[in-house]
């Protein structure tokens, strides 16, 4: 081999071999001492068999021969591997090359490259540790401050211990009211922005809110919906001050779901960013998943928009990921994120761009197969299919190193360039809006941005605000739906249902406002209103000598209210109601998600004398073992199984199985949603003797219900 060729290959500390046939090579250069240790008798001009030198090299020679057959010029690299020789280590890389119609194999000693690689890996580890520590500090501070704020109103006396608590914190802390007026802040928050705390018109909140609006298009949604958020801001104050700041935002809500305060915590992460920038690869990639990071993602969006190529942004959120960190720790959480990234890679076309852009958020730039002349209908259908495939794949469980099962479904929001937006900020804002809608209870997990979606989002915000004042404006009303003995057609009990009439006389369906109340936290106060009203109705029925038990639904959020039992007990005592006339309905999902909490609550209620029913039974797909151990009185067959009961054999089989199971466990069973005589007759014939539905009676105002009971 000519020295010019060796120089062209960029090789210095190496052994060079020229292929003769199969794995027989002529030694061209083998002067370094380590070559003799690896390949004895490798002297210049001699022939050696390299097929037996190293298992790793043997594997690489398979790829090398394939390369030599297909290419007359160029080279292919093996990657770095390690050989242990006489207790010392060699870090080597093989190169198969073609030059001047000859075929060469070069084995290069890459000790320095290996060391740089290890330093990079160590840097990545340090960055992960630093990032975890920052996040843990923010989470801890938020939780402590939130608990204090919920116990006080930040009056003069309350603010003194609050101020002392944050005075010497190493991270910046700012507490504001709902209009972002600062109530408390600490010196660290001023120092981050090089501000003088004595100058009152210099407020860190003003700088932070300005940066947030310019750098993160989801700002508007964060504050409108009262969401938590964490991210980075870049701050530059000419001529010399510039920093990267980690910011976490947390709302503090009262028991009605009303925001009382905002907590902002800030940390200087400039050093972490500097370490990233010392390595070009790390500066654009997430060290945990090795995916492109948020900065790289925005660069790609900018370049793609400049090329005017149509594409979709697919915005992904790992649902309830915080629970994994809380249950299993941050290390396991990191492992799960790496597994999610790996699973996503396997689902995407080669030309698509996948990035990790937040703690538990990923994003995809999805391109048409024919980018120059896209068929927009076919492109839309393809994007819908890809998004659904991603969601379906996310439903497959993940497992920790201890073989614990983790459910990490993805919620997905999608927007399109150029039909939805022509700028990065708007494109991401609309994808974020679609994602937010996908995360709402009951919504489809994959949502595409549309004008209808924007209108629906604005309506939801309007309803959430109106809900806050519904009780004080006396807009709620109870309707009562009778539950009948199907044989005698007599009322044996009833279910209380909530109705909401807004100011403009519009009646809002419970299917629309209950999920909003649940997500915003207002379900706690609304649920208490329902409990109080049901007890008042029971007191009225008792006064009129009408002994009709009433049931009401408890939502998942109510179950988490630690004062729920005391409230129910006080309402029963206050209205002098017999507790066995009150029945509480909970769903299977609540039992599974909060098993221990629910078990304790139900035991207390049973001791008190209150009855318990499982609502929408059969839709939870959960283990039924809890039925044997929990104090349950009744199962309510979900109306979805009753709807096609007369014609669908599968629904018939499910209903018969529930009836048989309830009978063996000595539980009562009620069928919901009876709308035809045929449904009623089938249930009677198979010993389900209690039911409710429009065929028997619609929900009635309280006065009409009492009239109906008296008439019966």
XYZ file of C-alpha atoms in Angstrom:
712
model
C 0.000 0.000 0.000
C 1.273 3.441 -0.911
C 1.957 5.888 1.965
C -0.446 8.284 0.241
C -3.252 5.754 0.606
C -2.471 5.210 4.284
C -2.452 8.967 4.771
C -5.747 9.294 2.900
C -7.293 6.738 5.234
C -6.232 8.849 8.191
C -4.363 5.994 9.869
C -1.226 6.201 11.995
C -1.113 3.543 14.775
C -2.357 0.653 12.669
C -1.868 -2.652 10.888
C -2.678 -2.798 7.167
C -3.506 -5.965 5.209
C -4.205 -6.572 1.524
C -6.830 -9.179 0.653
C -5.624 -12.179 -1.355
C -8.558 -14.608 -1.135
C -11.145 -15.677 1.458
C -9.619 -14.598 4.792
C -5.989 -14.767 3.642
C -4.281 -11.385 3.715
C -0.842 -10.069 2.840
C 0.736 -7.990 5.609
C 1.409 -4.474 4.260
C 2.242 -2.707 7.512
C 2.502 -4.198 11.017
C 5.149 -2.176 12.828
C 3.360 -1.314 16.133
C 4.244 -3.700 18.980
C 0.612 -4.511 19.802
C 0.137 -6.062 16.321
C 2.508 -8.915 17.174
C 0.574 -9.573 20.365
C -2.690 -9.738 18.477
C -1.436 -11.500 15.312
C 1.815 -13.479 15.871
C 4.180 -13.635 12.848
C 2.466 -10.675 11.184
C 5.593 -9.480 9.394
C 5.639 -7.240 6.351
C 5.157 -9.206 3.110
C 3.935 -12.383 4.803
C 0.438 -13.898 4.507
C -1.791 -14.401 7.541
C -5.259 -15.859 8.130
C -7.307 -13.165 9.915
C -10.382 -15.364 10.263
C -9.079 -16.853 13.526
C -7.664 -13.750 15.194
C -10.747 -12.490 17.032
C -14.424 -13.414 17.219
C -15.355 -9.788 16.686
C -13.018 -9.478 13.667
C -14.400 -12.728 12.216
C -17.932 -11.293 12.353
C -16.780 -8.039 10.757
C -15.064 -9.880 7.877
C -18.482 -11.161 6.786
C -19.624 -7.538 6.317
C -16.273 -6.613 4.785
C -16.477 -9.265 2.049
C -19.991 -8.113 1.191
C -18.740 -4.514 0.968
C -15.782 -5.480 -1.269
C -18.091 -7.312 -3.662
C -20.407 -4.307 -4.024
C -18.020 -1.336 -3.926
C -14.851 -0.494 -5.878
C -14.173 2.633 -3.790
C -14.807 3.742 -0.215
C -14.656 2.126 3.214
C -16.789 0.623 5.979
C -16.018 0.705 9.717
C -16.533 -1.977 12.347
C -16.949 0.239 15.368
C -14.737 0.036 18.467
C -14.150 -3.265 20.236
C -11.830 -4.351 23.055
C -9.265 -7.168 23.133
C -7.617 -8.324 26.394
C -3.987 -9.393 25.801
C -1.688 -10.358 28.713
C -3.887 -8.470 31.221
C -3.726 -5.304 29.082
C -6.493 -3.952 26.887
C -6.470 -2.920 23.247
C -9.251 -0.749 21.877
C -9.440 -1.436 18.162
C -11.441 -0.540 15.088
C -11.330 -2.353 11.728
C -11.812 -0.640 8.373
C -12.552 -2.453 5.131
C -11.437 -0.243 2.242
C -11.201 -0.316 -1.544
C -8.589 1.777 -3.372
C -6.945 1.528 -6.815
C -8.949 -1.661 -7.477
C -7.324 -3.279 -4.437
C -9.016 -4.425 -1.213
C -7.530 -3.603 2.165
C -8.254 -4.297 5.797
C -6.942 -1.822 8.348
C -6.914 -2.520 12.103
C -6.481 0.759 13.932
C -5.522 1.283 17.577
C -8.105 3.863 18.722
C -7.189 4.292 22.365
C -7.727 8.069 22.310
C -11.057 7.794 20.482
C -12.145 5.183 23.029
C -11.208 7.491 25.896
C -13.153 10.359 24.292
C -16.128 8.032 23.910
C -15.972 7.075 27.593
C -15.654 10.718 28.597
C -18.745 11.487 26.539
C -20.648 8.659 28.214
C -19.508 9.870 31.635
C -20.589 13.390 30.716
C -23.999 12.026 29.749
C -24.246 10.236 33.092
C -23.295 13.415 34.971
C -25.870 15.401 33.036
C -28.595 12.884 33.876
C -27.663 12.964 37.560
C -27.564 16.779 37.578
C -30.911 16.984 35.816
C -32.518 14.490 38.218
C -31.271 16.472 41.205
C -32.692 19.717 39.797
C -36.082 18.107 39.127
C -36.191 16.500 42.581
C -35.438 19.874 44.210
C -38.240 21.529 42.259
C -40.744 18.744 43.026
C -39.882 18.831 46.725
C -40.163 22.620 46.957
C -43.478 22.663 45.083
C -45.011 20.033 47.330
C -43.904 21.701 50.565
C -45.087 25.154 49.490
C -48.366 23.807 48.124
C -49.215 22.163 51.458
C -48.456 25.414 53.324
C -50.464 27.551 50.901
C -53.526 25.289 51.177
C -53.496 25.850 54.943
C -53.228 29.634 54.750
C -54.164 32.718 52.767
C -50.738 34.373 52.949
C -51.802 36.967 55.438
C -49.177 38.968 57.302
C -48.732 36.374 60.044
C -48.673 33.450 57.626
C -46.159 35.070 55.283
C -43.394 35.263 57.919
C -42.745 31.476 58.189
C -43.247 31.186 54.424
C -40.595 33.850 53.826
C -38.214 32.169 56.258
C -38.768 28.806 54.568
C -37.688 30.034 51.133
C -35.187 32.726 52.173
C -32.106 30.518 52.003
C -33.266 28.075 49.304
C -30.630 27.564 46.609
C -33.300 27.611 43.904
C -35.388 30.659 43.060
C -38.963 30.659 44.410
C -41.760 33.034 43.393
C -45.321 32.783 44.742
C -48.002 34.874 43.051
C -51.718 35.405 43.171
C -53.957 34.493 40.217
C -53.041 37.781 38.477
C -49.292 37.009 38.823
C -48.683 39.677 41.429
C -45.771 38.536 43.608
C -46.779 37.613 47.147
C -43.471 36.070 48.156
C -40.063 35.628 46.496
C -36.572 34.824 47.648
C -33.138 36.360 46.931
C -32.196 33.482 44.592
C -34.989 34.409 42.186
C -33.559 37.952 41.837
C -29.958 36.736 41.607
C -30.812 34.492 38.654
C -31.680 37.572 36.579
C -28.947 39.789 38.086
C -31.634 41.980 39.691
C -31.492 44.130 42.797
C -34.232 43.028 45.203
C -34.316 46.555 46.669
C -35.530 48.052 43.380
C -39.251 47.324 43.365
C -39.848 47.813 39.640
C -37.364 45.056 38.809
C -39.381 41.881 39.220
C -38.153 38.450 38.061
C -41.728 37.401 37.255
C -41.903 40.013 34.475
C -38.750 38.756 32.776
C -39.773 35.133 33.169
C -43.284 35.632 31.746
C -41.876 37.532 28.775
C -39.354 34.776 28.020
C -42.015 32.116 28.451
C -44.313 33.793 25.940
C -41.558 34.109 23.322
C -39.967 30.683 23.721
C -42.869 28.347 24.550
C -46.105 28.590 22.549
C -47.953 26.447 25.102
C -47.792 29.292 27.655
C -51.371 30.396 26.931
C -52.739 26.888 27.460
C -50.752 26.366 30.690
C -52.347 29.292 32.475
C -55.812 29.007 30.916
C -56.193 25.381 31.988
C -54.299 25.607 35.281
C -51.709 23.029 34.233
C -48.339 22.163 35.707
C -45.325 22.727 33.437
C -41.554 22.320 33.444
C -39.056 23.513 30.852
C -36.043 25.690 30.083
C -35.735 29.388 29.295
C -32.796 31.185 27.714
C -32.151 34.638 29.208
C -29.718 37.167 27.742
C -29.063 40.635 29.099
C -26.516 42.568 27.016
C -23.648 42.792 27.076
C -22.428 39.946 29.255
C -25.235 38.210 31.117
C -26.798 35.076 29.687
C -28.182 31.977 31.367
C -30.222 28.838 30.833
C -32.887 28.592 33.528
C -34.913 25.503 34.474
C -38.434 26.655 35.355
C -41.251 24.677 36.994
C -44.779 26.077 37.284
C -47.410 24.682 39.610
C -50.949 25.932 40.368
C -52.296 25.701 43.913
C -55.999 24.824 43.863
C -58.489 24.720 46.702
C -60.972 21.887 47.248
C -63.285 23.443 44.644
C -60.578 23.326 41.988
C -60.213 27.123 42.041
C -56.661 28.386 41.571
C -55.472 30.309 44.631
C -51.803 30.810 43.792
C -49.060 30.032 41.319
C -45.679 28.687 42.431
C -42.655 29.245 40.196
C -39.315 27.590 40.961
C -36.159 28.445 39.017
C -32.679 26.936 38.771
C -29.573 28.033 36.879
C -28.662 25.128 34.548
C -26.138 27.104 32.468
C -23.306 24.780 33.498
C -25.251 21.766 32.267
C -25.867 23.556 28.973
C -22.184 24.470 28.729
C -21.202 20.834 29.210
C -23.648 19.912 26.479
C -22.206 22.483 24.122
C -18.667 21.113 24.587
C -19.878 18.029 22.757
C -21.717 18.725 19.526
C -23.588 15.416 19.608
C -24.790 15.869 23.191
C -25.832 19.475 22.564
C -28.460 18.293 20.103
C -29.368 14.952 21.657
C -31.082 13.816 24.815
C -28.516 11.928 26.913
C -31.098 9.487 28.305
C -32.750 8.250 25.108
C -30.097 9.374 22.571
C -32.939 10.970 20.605
C -32.723 14.504 19.201
C -33.659 17.019 21.903
C -36.036 19.982 21.889
C -33.427 22.330 20.373
C -32.702 19.912 17.527
C -36.435 19.372 17.003
C -37.095 23.114 16.617
C -34.168 23.435 14.226
C -35.623 20.627 12.122
C -39.067 22.261 12.112
C -37.518 25.552 11.041
C -35.571 23.948 8.195
C -38.529 21.868 7.034
C -40.881 24.865 6.963
C -38.250 26.805 4.996
C -38.263 24.024 2.388
C -42.090 24.290 2.196
C -42.505 20.512 2.346
C -45.897 19.475 3.820
C -45.629 17.469 7.059
C -47.460 16.565 10.252
C -46.309 17.205 13.816
C -47.306 14.308 16.085
C -47.065 15.411 19.720
C -46.906 12.570 22.299
C -47.448 12.639 26.064
C -46.803 9.676 28.371
C -50.022 9.476 30.380
C -49.575 9.424 34.184
C -45.788 9.089 33.914
C -45.411 10.927 37.220
C -46.916 7.889 38.954
C -44.016 5.723 37.753
C -41.456 8.076 39.314
C -43.449 8.185 42.547
C -44.003 4.413 42.775
C -40.702 3.081 41.445
C -38.240 5.993 41.592
C -36.593 8.237 38.993
C -34.095 5.572 37.884
C -36.912 3.233 36.856
C -38.699 6.172 35.267
C -35.624 6.862 33.142
C -35.488 3.202 32.101
C -39.132 3.351 31.030
C -38.513 6.490 28.938
C -35.628 4.752 27.165
C -37.910 1.776 26.425
C -40.647 4.070 25.110
C -38.126 5.743 22.789
C -36.949 2.357 21.548
C -40.518 1.217 20.862
C -41.325 4.447 19.012
C -38.239 4.121 16.784
C -39.445 0.733 15.604
C -42.811 2.122 14.501
C -41.677 5.057 12.361
C -40.765 5.260 8.678
C -37.042 5.843 8.112
C -37.460 9.449 6.917
C -39.502 10.563 9.956
C -37.836 12.616 12.718
C -38.364 11.581 16.362
C -37.293 13.745 19.323
C -37.713 13.926 23.075
C -38.844 17.473 23.781
C -39.876 17.327 27.446
C -39.641 15.222 30.585
C -42.416 12.873 29.420
C -43.096 14.282 25.958
C -41.955 13.199 22.508
C -42.608 14.680 19.067
C -42.450 13.366 15.516
C -42.104 15.164 12.206
C -43.954 12.849 9.819
C -43.383 13.179 6.059
C -45.362 11.976 3.073
C -43.951 9.035 1.102
C -43.972 11.305 -1.947
C -42.852 14.627 -0.484
C -42.552 16.411 -3.851
C -46.138 15.628 -4.957
C -48.064 14.486 -1.886
C -51.565 13.061 -2.177
C -53.093 14.975 0.739
C -55.955 12.508 1.324
C -53.545 9.565 1.293
C -51.111 11.521 3.517
C -53.872 12.210 6.055
C -54.990 8.557 6.053
C -51.378 7.450 6.491
C -50.889 9.838 9.437
C -54.102 8.651 11.080
C -52.950 5.041 10.718
C -49.480 5.823 12.085
C -50.891 7.737 15.078
C -53.303 4.913 15.899
C -50.519 2.342 15.561
C -48.371 4.351 17.974
C -51.188 4.556 20.497
C -52.062 0.863 20.200
C -48.426 -0.109 20.652
C -48.248 2.056 23.787
C -51.038 -0.014 25.359
C -48.660 -2.983 25.554
C -47.232 -2.974 29.115
C -43.635 -2.273 30.045
C -41.752 -4.151 32.767
C -39.195 -2.879 35.251
C -35.954 -4.665 36.153
C -37.916 -6.213 39.052
C -40.569 -7.419 36.592
C -43.167 -4.943 37.854
C -45.775 -4.156 35.214
C -46.065 -0.518 34.083
C -48.949 0.878 32.031
C -47.733 3.871 29.985
C -50.303 4.706 27.296
C -49.595 7.643 25.021
C -51.915 10.560 24.362
C -51.429 12.111 20.925
C -52.101 15.516 19.354
C -51.502 16.186 15.656
C -51.236 19.351 13.541
C -50.358 19.889 9.875
C -48.108 22.237 7.924
C -49.252 24.214 6.008
C -53.032 23.671 6.331
C -53.215 24.281 10.120
C -50.362 26.759 10.532
C -47.382 28.204 8.691
C -45.134 29.066 11.662
C -43.412 26.874 14.247
C -45.113 28.643 17.153
C -48.651 28.192 15.817
C -47.981 24.655 14.606
C -46.823 23.553 18.060
C -49.558 25.541 19.772
C -52.225 23.695 17.770
C -50.555 20.307 18.283
C -50.451 21.098 22.012
C -54.147 22.041 21.953
C -55.003 18.752 20.219
C -52.887 16.863 22.758
C -54.601 18.617 25.657
C -57.976 17.580 24.257
C -56.739 13.972 23.894
C -55.752 13.971 27.577
C -59.257 14.896 28.717
C -61.310 12.126 30.289
C -63.466 10.325 27.769
C -61.800 11.870 24.723
C -60.248 9.792 21.971
C -56.517 9.304 22.730
C -55.556 10.561 19.250
C -56.736 14.054 18.314
C -56.089 16.060 15.129
C -56.266 19.836 15.327
C -59.318 21.396 13.730
C -61.393 24.545 14.016
C -64.060 22.471 15.775
C -61.442 21.415 18.302
C -60.520 25.038 18.955
C -64.192 25.925 19.441
C -64.625 22.919 21.750
C -61.591 24.020 23.775
C -62.983 27.538 24.152
C -66.342 26.095 25.213
C -64.660 23.867 27.764
C -62.880 26.862 29.312
C -66.200 28.715 29.411
C -67.930 25.796 31.134
C -65.096 25.336 33.635
C -65.352 28.983 34.661
C -69.166 28.831 34.862
C -69.006 25.684 36.994
C -67.114 27.592 39.691
C -70.202 29.716 40.320
C -72.944 27.146 39.656
C -73.608 26.318 43.323
C -73.733 29.918 44.523
C -76.055 30.767 41.608
C -78.313 27.841 42.490
C -78.000 26.336 39.008
C -77.874 22.667 40.035
C -80.937 20.471 40.367
C -81.439 16.853 41.370
C -83.510 14.539 39.209
C -84.525 11.145 40.548
C -84.818 8.032 38.364
C -86.955 5.267 39.901
C -85.667 1.702 40.082
C -88.430 -0.899 39.754
C -89.173 -4.442 40.748
C -89.636 -5.832 37.222
C -92.307 -8.307 38.279
C -94.552 -6.035 40.356
C -93.632 -2.748 38.604
C -93.276 -1.138 42.029
C -90.578 1.382 42.915
C -88.076 -0.250 45.268
C -85.318 2.404 45.232
C -84.081 5.286 43.059
C -80.937 6.966 41.732
C -80.192 10.664 42.160
C -78.852 12.339 38.997
C -77.409 15.848 38.687
C -78.661 18.450 36.200
C -77.064 21.840 35.456
C -78.992 24.831 34.072
C -76.720 27.732 33.104
C -77.595 31.433 33.223
C -78.842 31.460 29.661
C -81.206 28.566 30.437
C -78.991 26.143 28.548
C -79.020 22.706 30.167
C -75.584 21.111 30.124
C -75.404 17.328 29.874
C -73.651 15.512 32.765
C -71.592 13.681 30.115
C -70.119 17.094 29.243
C -69.702 18.844 32.583
C -68.829 15.961 34.948
C -65.461 15.224 33.225
C -64.645 18.955 33.380
C -65.519 19.047 37.074
C -63.441 15.908 37.664
C -60.326 17.246 35.909
C -60.522 20.720 37.437
C -61.103 19.377 40.959
C -64.497 21.065 41.282
C -66.134 17.641 41.592
C -65.295 17.703 45.314
C -67.566 20.666 46.097
C -70.189 19.589 43.545
C -70.183 16.064 44.976
C -70.696 17.432 48.483
C -73.648 19.471 47.247
C -75.172 16.283 45.786
C -74.632 14.341 49.030
C -76.292 17.116 51.060
C -79.239 17.370 48.644
C -79.781 13.592 48.558
C -79.866 13.538 52.361
C -82.393 16.399 52.322
C -84.592 14.491 49.842
C -84.354 11.371 52.026
C -85.397 13.451 55.042
C -88.391 14.747 53.087
C -89.378 11.228 51.978
C -89.068 9.971 55.546
C -91.242 12.844 56.788
C -93.919 11.767 54.283
C -93.584 8.133 55.428
C -92.022 7.042 52.140
C -89.177 4.585 52.666
C -87.316 4.677 49.340
C -83.525 4.236 49.353
C -81.608 6.701 47.159
C -78.279 6.052 45.457
C -75.717 8.548 44.148
C -72.473 8.245 42.185
C -69.047 8.886 43.670
C -66.340 9.962 41.219
C -62.669 8.871 41.415
C -61.642 12.352 42.602
C -64.169 12.205 45.450
C -62.775 8.880 46.630
C -59.408 10.604 47.091
C -60.994 13.236 49.370
C -59.813 12.259 52.845
C -62.742 14.107 54.418
C -65.398 12.254 52.376
C -66.494 9.846 55.109
C -66.798 12.606 57.710
C -68.871 14.701 55.308
C -71.259 11.823 54.531
C -71.594 10.957 58.212
C -72.305 14.587 59.171
C -74.869 14.973 56.348
C -76.722 11.846 57.504
C -76.717 12.987 61.139
C -77.688 16.588 60.289
C -80.724 15.477 58.252
C -81.651 12.667 60.661
C -81.620 10.134 57.864
C -81.416 6.382 58.377
C -78.037 5.457 56.805
C -79.428 2.265 55.254
C -81.544 4.471 52.962
C -78.368 5.895 51.382
C -76.472 3.943 48.718
C -73.191 4.991 47.111
C -72.257 3.860 43.594
C -68.638 3.492 42.522
C -67.158 2.122 39.300
C -64.839 -0.867 38.842
C -62.040 1.448 37.750
C -62.109 3.274 41.089
C -61.823 -0.045 42.925
C -58.771 -1.072 40.967
C -56.941 2.290 40.940
C -57.450 3.063 44.644
C -58.004 -0.393 46.093
C -56.663 0.140 49.615
C -58.220 3.578 50.004
C -61.580 2.332 48.698
C -61.511 -0.762 50.918
C -60.998 1.343 54.032
C -63.720 3.814 53.015
C -66.245 1.064 52.250
C -65.588 -0.642 55.568
C -66.254 2.624 57.402
C -69.438 3.203 55.398
C -70.659 -0.344 56.026
C -70.096 0.047 59.776
C -72.105 3.250 59.544
C -74.925 1.391 57.726
C -74.585 2.921 54.227
C -74.997 0.554 51.247
C -72.575 0.211 48.317
C -73.204 -0.643 44.648
C -70.777 -1.224 41.768
C -71.910 0.948 38.854
C -71.338 0.180 35.136
C -70.371 -3.364 36.087
C -68.638 -5.351 33.342
C -66.860 -2.424 31.664
C -63.737 -2.396 33.854
C -62.127 -5.607 32.578
C -60.516 -6.043 35.958
C -59.983 -8.917 38.350
C -63.231 -9.845 40.069
C -61.549 -11.163 43.210
C -62.366 -7.942 45.072
C -66.072 -8.874 45.049
C -65.395 -11.529 47.692
C -63.560 -9.218 50.077
C -65.255 -5.826 49.840
C -68.539 -4.901 51.548
C -70.636 -4.629 48.364
C -74.425 -4.954 48.297
C -75.317 -4.672 44.640
C -74.033 -4.919 41.054
C -75.463 -2.665 38.353
C -75.222 -4.171 34.851
C -73.964 -1.479 32.481
C -76.535 -0.264 29.944
C -74.161 -1.037 27.043
C -74.843 -4.754 27.657
C -78.591 -4.217 27.973
C -78.965 -2.168 24.783
C -78.719 -5.142 22.348
C -79.824 -7.727 24.869
C -82.700 -9.053 22.780
C -80.537 -9.764 19.710
C -76.848 -9.993 20.681
C -75.747 -13.434 22.013
C -72.514 -11.978 23.475
C -74.420 -9.412 25.543
C -76.835 -12.116 26.644
C -73.937 -14.296 27.805
C -72.355 -11.412 29.757
C -75.635 -10.508 31.481
C -76.341 -14.128 32.393
C -72.804 -14.498 33.787
C -73.210 -11.370 35.952
C -76.590 -12.588 37.249
C -75.152 -16.015 38.107
C -72.074 -14.501 39.807
C -74.176 -12.060 41.827
C -76.457 -14.887 42.915
C -73.522 -17.053 44.079
C -72.068 -14.106 46.042
C -75.480 -13.218 47.483
C -75.418 -9.789 45.848
C -78.397 -7.970 44.398
C -78.286 -7.077 40.709
C -79.850 -4.125 38.870
C -80.026 -3.720 35.077
C -79.479 -0.189 33.736
C -80.782 1.275 30.492
C -83.975 -0.776 29.969
C -85.661 0.810 26.942
C -87.887 -1.946 25.474
C -90.369 -4.568 26.583
C -88.152 -7.299 25.073
C -85.212 -6.270 27.271
C -87.417 -6.222 30.349
C -88.867 -9.656 29.538
C -85.425 -11.236 28.994
C -84.212 -9.940 32.359
C -87.305 -11.177 34.171
C -87.003 -14.627 32.603
C -83.411 -14.931 33.805
C -83.997 -13.770 37.392
C -82.734 -10.196 37.149
C -85.710 -8.742 38.927
C -84.687 -5.104 39.410
C -84.003 -2.460 36.781
C -84.166 1.132 35.608
C -84.411 2.848 32.246
C -86.501 5.130 30.047
C -88.978 2.325 29.284
C -89.870 2.236 32.983
C -89.428 5.924 33.864
C -87.214 8.854 32.900
C -85.402 10.813 35.640
C -87.901 13.150 37.299
C -87.722 16.377 39.296
C -87.971 15.654 43.020
C -91.622 16.817 43.324
C -92.693 14.659 40.358
C -90.838 11.662 41.774
C -92.580 12.003 45.128
C -95.920 12.259 43.335
C -95.119 9.061 41.410
C -94.141 7.203 44.605
C -97.335 8.310 46.340
C -99.387 7.194 43.333
C -97.832 3.725 43.427
